[in-house]
mmCIF file with all atom_site columns, C-alpha atoms in Angstrom:
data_model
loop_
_atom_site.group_PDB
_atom_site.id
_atom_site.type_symbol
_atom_site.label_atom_id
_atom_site.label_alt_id
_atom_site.label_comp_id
_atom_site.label_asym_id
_atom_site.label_entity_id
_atom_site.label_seq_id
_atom_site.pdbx_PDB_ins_code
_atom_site.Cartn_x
_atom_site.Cartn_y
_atom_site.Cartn_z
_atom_site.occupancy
_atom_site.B_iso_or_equiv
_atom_site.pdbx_formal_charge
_atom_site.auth_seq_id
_atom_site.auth_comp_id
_atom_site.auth_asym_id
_atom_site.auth_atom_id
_atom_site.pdbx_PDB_model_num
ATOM 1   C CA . UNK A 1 1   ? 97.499 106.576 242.953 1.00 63.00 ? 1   UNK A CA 1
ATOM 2   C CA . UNK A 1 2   ? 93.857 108.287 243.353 1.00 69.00 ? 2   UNK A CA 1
ATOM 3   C CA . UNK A 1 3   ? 90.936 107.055 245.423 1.00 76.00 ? 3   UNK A CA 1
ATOM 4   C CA . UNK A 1 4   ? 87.468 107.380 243.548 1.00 75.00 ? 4   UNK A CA 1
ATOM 5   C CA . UNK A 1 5   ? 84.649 107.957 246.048 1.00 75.00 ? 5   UNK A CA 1
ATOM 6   C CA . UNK A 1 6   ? 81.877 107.078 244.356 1.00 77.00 ? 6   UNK A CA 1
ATOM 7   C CA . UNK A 1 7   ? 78.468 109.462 245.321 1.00 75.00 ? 7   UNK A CA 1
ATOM 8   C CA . UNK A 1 8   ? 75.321 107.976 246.778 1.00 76.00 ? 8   UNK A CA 1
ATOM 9   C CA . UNK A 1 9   ? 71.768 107.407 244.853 1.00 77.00 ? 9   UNK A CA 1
ATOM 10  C CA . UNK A 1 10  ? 70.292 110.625 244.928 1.00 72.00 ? 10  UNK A CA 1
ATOM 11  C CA . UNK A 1 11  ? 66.806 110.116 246.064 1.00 69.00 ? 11  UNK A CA 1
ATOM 12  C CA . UNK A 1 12  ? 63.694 109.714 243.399 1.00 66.00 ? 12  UNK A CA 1
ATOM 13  C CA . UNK A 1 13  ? 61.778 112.887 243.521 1.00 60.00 ? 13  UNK A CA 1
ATOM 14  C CA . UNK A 1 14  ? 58.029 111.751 244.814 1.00 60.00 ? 14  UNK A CA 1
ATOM 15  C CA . UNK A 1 15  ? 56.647 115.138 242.757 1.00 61.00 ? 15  UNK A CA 1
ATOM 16  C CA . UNK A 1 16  ? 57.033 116.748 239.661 1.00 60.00 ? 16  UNK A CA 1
ATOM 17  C CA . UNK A 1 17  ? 59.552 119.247 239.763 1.00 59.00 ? 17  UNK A CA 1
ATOM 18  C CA . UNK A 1 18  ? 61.017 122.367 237.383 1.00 57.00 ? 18  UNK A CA 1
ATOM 19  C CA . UNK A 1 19  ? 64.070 122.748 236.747 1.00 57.00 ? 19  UNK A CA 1
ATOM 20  C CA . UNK A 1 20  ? 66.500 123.512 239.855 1.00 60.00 ? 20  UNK A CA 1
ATOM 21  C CA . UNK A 1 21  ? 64.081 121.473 241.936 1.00 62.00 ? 21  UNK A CA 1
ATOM 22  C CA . UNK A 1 22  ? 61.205 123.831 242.355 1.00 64.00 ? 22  UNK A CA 1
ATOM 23  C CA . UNK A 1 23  ? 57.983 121.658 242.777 1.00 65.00 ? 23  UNK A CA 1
ATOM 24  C CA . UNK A 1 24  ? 55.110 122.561 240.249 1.00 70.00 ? 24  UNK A CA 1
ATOM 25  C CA . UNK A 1 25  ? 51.792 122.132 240.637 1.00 72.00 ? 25  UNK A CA 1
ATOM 26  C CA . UNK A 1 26  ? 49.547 119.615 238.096 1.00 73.00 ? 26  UNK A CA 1
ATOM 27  C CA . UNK A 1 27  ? 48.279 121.177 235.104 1.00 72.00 ? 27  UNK A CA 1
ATOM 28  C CA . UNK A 1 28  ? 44.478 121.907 236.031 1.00 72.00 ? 28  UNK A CA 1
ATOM 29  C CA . UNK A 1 29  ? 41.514 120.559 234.842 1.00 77.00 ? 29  UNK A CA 1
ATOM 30  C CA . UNK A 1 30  ? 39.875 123.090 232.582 1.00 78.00 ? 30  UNK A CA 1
ATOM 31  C CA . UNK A 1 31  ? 36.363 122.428 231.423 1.00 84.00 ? 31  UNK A CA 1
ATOM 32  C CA . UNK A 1 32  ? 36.029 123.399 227.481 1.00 87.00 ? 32  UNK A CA 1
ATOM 33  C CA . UNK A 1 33  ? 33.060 125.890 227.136 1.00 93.00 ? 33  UNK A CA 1
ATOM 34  C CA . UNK A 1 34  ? 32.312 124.804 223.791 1.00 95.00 ? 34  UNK A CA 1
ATOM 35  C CA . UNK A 1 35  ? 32.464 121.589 220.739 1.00 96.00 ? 35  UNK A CA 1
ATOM 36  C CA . UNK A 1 36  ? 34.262 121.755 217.597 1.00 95.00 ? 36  UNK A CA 1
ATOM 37  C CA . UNK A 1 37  ? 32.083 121.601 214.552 1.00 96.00 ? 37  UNK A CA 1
ATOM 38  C CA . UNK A 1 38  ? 33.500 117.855 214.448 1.00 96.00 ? 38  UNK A CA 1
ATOM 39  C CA . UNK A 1 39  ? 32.214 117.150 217.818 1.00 96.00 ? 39  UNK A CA 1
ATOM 40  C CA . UNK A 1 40  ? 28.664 119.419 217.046 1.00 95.00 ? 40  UNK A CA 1
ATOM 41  C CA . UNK A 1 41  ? 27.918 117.100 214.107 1.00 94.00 ? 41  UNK A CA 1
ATOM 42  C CA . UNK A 1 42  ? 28.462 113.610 215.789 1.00 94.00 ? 42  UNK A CA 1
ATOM 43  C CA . UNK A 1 43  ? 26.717 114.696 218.753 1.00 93.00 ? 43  UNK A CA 1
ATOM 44  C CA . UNK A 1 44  ? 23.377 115.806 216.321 1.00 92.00 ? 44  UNK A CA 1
ATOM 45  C CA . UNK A 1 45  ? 24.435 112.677 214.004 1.00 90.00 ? 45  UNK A CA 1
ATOM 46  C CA . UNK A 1 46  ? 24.625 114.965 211.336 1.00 90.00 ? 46  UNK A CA 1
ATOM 47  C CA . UNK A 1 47  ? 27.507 115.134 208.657 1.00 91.00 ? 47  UNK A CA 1
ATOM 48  C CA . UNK A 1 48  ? 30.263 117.613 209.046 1.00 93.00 ? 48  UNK A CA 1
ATOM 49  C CA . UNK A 1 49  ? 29.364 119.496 205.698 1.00 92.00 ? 49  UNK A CA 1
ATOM 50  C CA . UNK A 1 50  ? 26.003 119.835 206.789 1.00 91.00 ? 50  UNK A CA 1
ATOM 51  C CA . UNK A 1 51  ? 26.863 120.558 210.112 1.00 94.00 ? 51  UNK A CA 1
ATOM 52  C CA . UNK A 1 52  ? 28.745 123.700 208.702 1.00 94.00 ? 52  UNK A CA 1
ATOM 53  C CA . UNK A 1 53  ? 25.687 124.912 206.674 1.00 92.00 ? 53  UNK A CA 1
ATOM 54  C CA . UNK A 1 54  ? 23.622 124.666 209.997 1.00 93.00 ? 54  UNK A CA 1
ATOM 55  C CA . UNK A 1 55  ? 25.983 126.788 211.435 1.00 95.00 ? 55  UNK A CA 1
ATOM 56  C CA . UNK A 1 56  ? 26.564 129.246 208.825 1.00 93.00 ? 56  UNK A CA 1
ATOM 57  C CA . UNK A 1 57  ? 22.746 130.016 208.470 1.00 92.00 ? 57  UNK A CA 1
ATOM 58  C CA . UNK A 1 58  ? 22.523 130.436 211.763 1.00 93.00 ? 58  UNK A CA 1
ATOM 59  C CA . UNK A 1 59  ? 20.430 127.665 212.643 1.00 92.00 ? 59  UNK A CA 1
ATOM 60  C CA . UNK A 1 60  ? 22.798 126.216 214.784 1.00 94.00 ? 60  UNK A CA 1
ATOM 61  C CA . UNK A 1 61  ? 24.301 128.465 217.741 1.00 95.00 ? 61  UNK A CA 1
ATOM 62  C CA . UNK A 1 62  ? 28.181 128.712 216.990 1.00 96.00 ? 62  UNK A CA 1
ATOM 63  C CA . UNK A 1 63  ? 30.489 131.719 216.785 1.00 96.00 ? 63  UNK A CA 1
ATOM 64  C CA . UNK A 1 64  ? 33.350 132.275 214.243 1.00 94.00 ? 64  UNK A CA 1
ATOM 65  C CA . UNK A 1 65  ? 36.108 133.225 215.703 1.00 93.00 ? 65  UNK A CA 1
ATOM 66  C CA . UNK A 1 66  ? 39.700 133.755 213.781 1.00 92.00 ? 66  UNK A CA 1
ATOM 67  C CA . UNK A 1 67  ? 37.860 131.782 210.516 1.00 91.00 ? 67  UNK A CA 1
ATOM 68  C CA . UNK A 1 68  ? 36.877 128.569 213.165 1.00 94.00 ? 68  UNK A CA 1
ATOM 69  C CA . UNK A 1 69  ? 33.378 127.713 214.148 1.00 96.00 ? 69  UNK A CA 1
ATOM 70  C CA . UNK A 1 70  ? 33.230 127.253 217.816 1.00 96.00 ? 70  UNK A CA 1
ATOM 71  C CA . UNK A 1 71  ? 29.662 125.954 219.542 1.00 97.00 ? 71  UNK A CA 1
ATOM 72  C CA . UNK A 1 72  ? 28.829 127.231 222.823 1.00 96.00 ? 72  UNK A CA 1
ATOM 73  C CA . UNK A 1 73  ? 28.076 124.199 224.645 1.00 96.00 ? 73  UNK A CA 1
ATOM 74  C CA . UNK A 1 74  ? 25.078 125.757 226.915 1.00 95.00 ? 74  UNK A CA 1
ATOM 75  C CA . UNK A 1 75  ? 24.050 127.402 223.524 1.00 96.00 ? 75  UNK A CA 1
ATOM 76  C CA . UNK A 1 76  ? 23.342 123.965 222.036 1.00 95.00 ? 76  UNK A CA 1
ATOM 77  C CA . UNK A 1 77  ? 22.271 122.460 224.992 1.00 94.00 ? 77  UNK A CA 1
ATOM 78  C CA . UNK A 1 78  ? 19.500 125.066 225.478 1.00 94.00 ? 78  UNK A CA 1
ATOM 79  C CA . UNK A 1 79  ? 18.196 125.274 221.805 1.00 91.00 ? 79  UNK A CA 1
ATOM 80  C CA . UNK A 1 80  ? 17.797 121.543 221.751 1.00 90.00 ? 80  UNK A CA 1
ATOM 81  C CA . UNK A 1 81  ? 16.116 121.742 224.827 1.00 90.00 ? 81  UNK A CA 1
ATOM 82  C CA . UNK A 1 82  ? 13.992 124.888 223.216 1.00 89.00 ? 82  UNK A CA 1
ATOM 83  C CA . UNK A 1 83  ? 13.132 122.065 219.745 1.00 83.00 ? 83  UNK A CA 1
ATOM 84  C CA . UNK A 1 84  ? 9.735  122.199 219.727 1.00 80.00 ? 84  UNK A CA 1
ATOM 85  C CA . UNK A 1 85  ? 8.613  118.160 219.663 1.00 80.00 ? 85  UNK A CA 1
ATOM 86  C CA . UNK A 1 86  ? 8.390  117.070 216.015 1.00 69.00 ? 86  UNK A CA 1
ATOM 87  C CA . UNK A 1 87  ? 7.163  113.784 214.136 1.00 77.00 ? 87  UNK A CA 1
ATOM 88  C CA . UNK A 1 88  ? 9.435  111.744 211.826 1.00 79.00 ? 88  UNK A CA 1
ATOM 89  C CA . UNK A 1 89  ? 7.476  113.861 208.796 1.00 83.00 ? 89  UNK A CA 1
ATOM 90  C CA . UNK A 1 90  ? 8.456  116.616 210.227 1.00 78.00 ? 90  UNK A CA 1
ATOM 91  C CA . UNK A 1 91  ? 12.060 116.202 210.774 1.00 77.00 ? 91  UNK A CA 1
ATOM 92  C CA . UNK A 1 92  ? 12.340 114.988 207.408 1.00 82.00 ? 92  UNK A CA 1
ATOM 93  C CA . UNK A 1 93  ? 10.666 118.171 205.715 1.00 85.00 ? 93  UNK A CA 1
ATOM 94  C CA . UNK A 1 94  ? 13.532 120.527 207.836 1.00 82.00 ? 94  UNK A CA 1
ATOM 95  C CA . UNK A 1 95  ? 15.795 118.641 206.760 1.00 82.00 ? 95  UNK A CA 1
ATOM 96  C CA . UNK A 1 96  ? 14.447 119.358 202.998 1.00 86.00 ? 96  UNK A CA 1
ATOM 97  C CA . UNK A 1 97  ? 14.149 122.867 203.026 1.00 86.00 ? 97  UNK A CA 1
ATOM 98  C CA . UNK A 1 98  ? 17.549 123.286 205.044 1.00 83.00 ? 98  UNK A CA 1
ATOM 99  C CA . UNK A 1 99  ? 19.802 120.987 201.898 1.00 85.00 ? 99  UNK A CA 1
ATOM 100 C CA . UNK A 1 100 ? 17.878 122.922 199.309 1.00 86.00 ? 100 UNK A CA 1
ATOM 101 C CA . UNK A 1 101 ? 18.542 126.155 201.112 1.00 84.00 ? 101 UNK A CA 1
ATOM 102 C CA . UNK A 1 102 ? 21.441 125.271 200.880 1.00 81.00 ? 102 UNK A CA 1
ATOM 103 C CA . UNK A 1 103 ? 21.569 124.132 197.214 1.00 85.00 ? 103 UNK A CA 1
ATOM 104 C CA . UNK A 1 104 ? 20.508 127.293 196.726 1.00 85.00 ? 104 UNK A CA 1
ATOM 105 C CA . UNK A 1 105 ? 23.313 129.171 198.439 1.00 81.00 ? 105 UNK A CA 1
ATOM 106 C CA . UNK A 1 106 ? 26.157 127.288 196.604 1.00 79.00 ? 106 UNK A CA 1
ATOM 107 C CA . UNK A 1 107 ? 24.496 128.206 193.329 1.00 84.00 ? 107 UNK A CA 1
ATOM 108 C CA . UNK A 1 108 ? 24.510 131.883 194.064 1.00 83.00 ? 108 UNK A CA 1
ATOM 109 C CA . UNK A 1 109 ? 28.389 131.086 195.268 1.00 79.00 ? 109 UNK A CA 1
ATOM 110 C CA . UNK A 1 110 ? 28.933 129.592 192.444 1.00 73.00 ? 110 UNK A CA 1
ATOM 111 C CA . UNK A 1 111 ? 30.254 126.307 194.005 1.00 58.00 ? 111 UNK A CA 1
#
């Protein structure tokens, strides 16, 4: 006849640990240095297609990196800040010339 000794509770662990028992540390907190074109257009309140012809003619600050648009966020920050002060008229002419700029550019595209 054989005796079974049964093993005590091992203890919880009270902090995340790797494999074997090696404590890690928590992932850090990384600030993101810029918005998506996503996040770009619903901070300006702008649609994402027209968000993307900002950024392609360069009238929004963004990079392209690996065929992504990336926005520096203390790029936009400072060329808000740098918007001259404009009336409701004048808003609404920029936003003219910028869709039939862009018109303009699909045609030669042929899109």
């Amino acid at each position: 006849m054989s005796t079974v000794i049964p093993f005590p509770q091992r203890p919880t662990p009270t902090t995340p640990t790797e494999a074997g028992g090696i404590p890690t540390r928590p992932p850090a907190t990384v600030a993101r240095a810029v918005y998506t074109v996503a996040e770009t257009a619903e901070l300006l309140s702008l649609s994402l297609g027209f968000t993307y012809a900002l950024l392609r003619s360069g009238e929004i600050p963004g990079i392209k990196l690996g065929g992504r648009w990336l926005v520096p966020k203390g790029r936009l920050h400072r060329w808000l800040d740098e918007l001259p002060e404009a009336s409701t008229e004048d808003v609404a002419a920029e936003l003219d010339r910028l869709e039939r700029a862009e018109q303009r550019q699909h045609r030669r595209n042929g899109a």
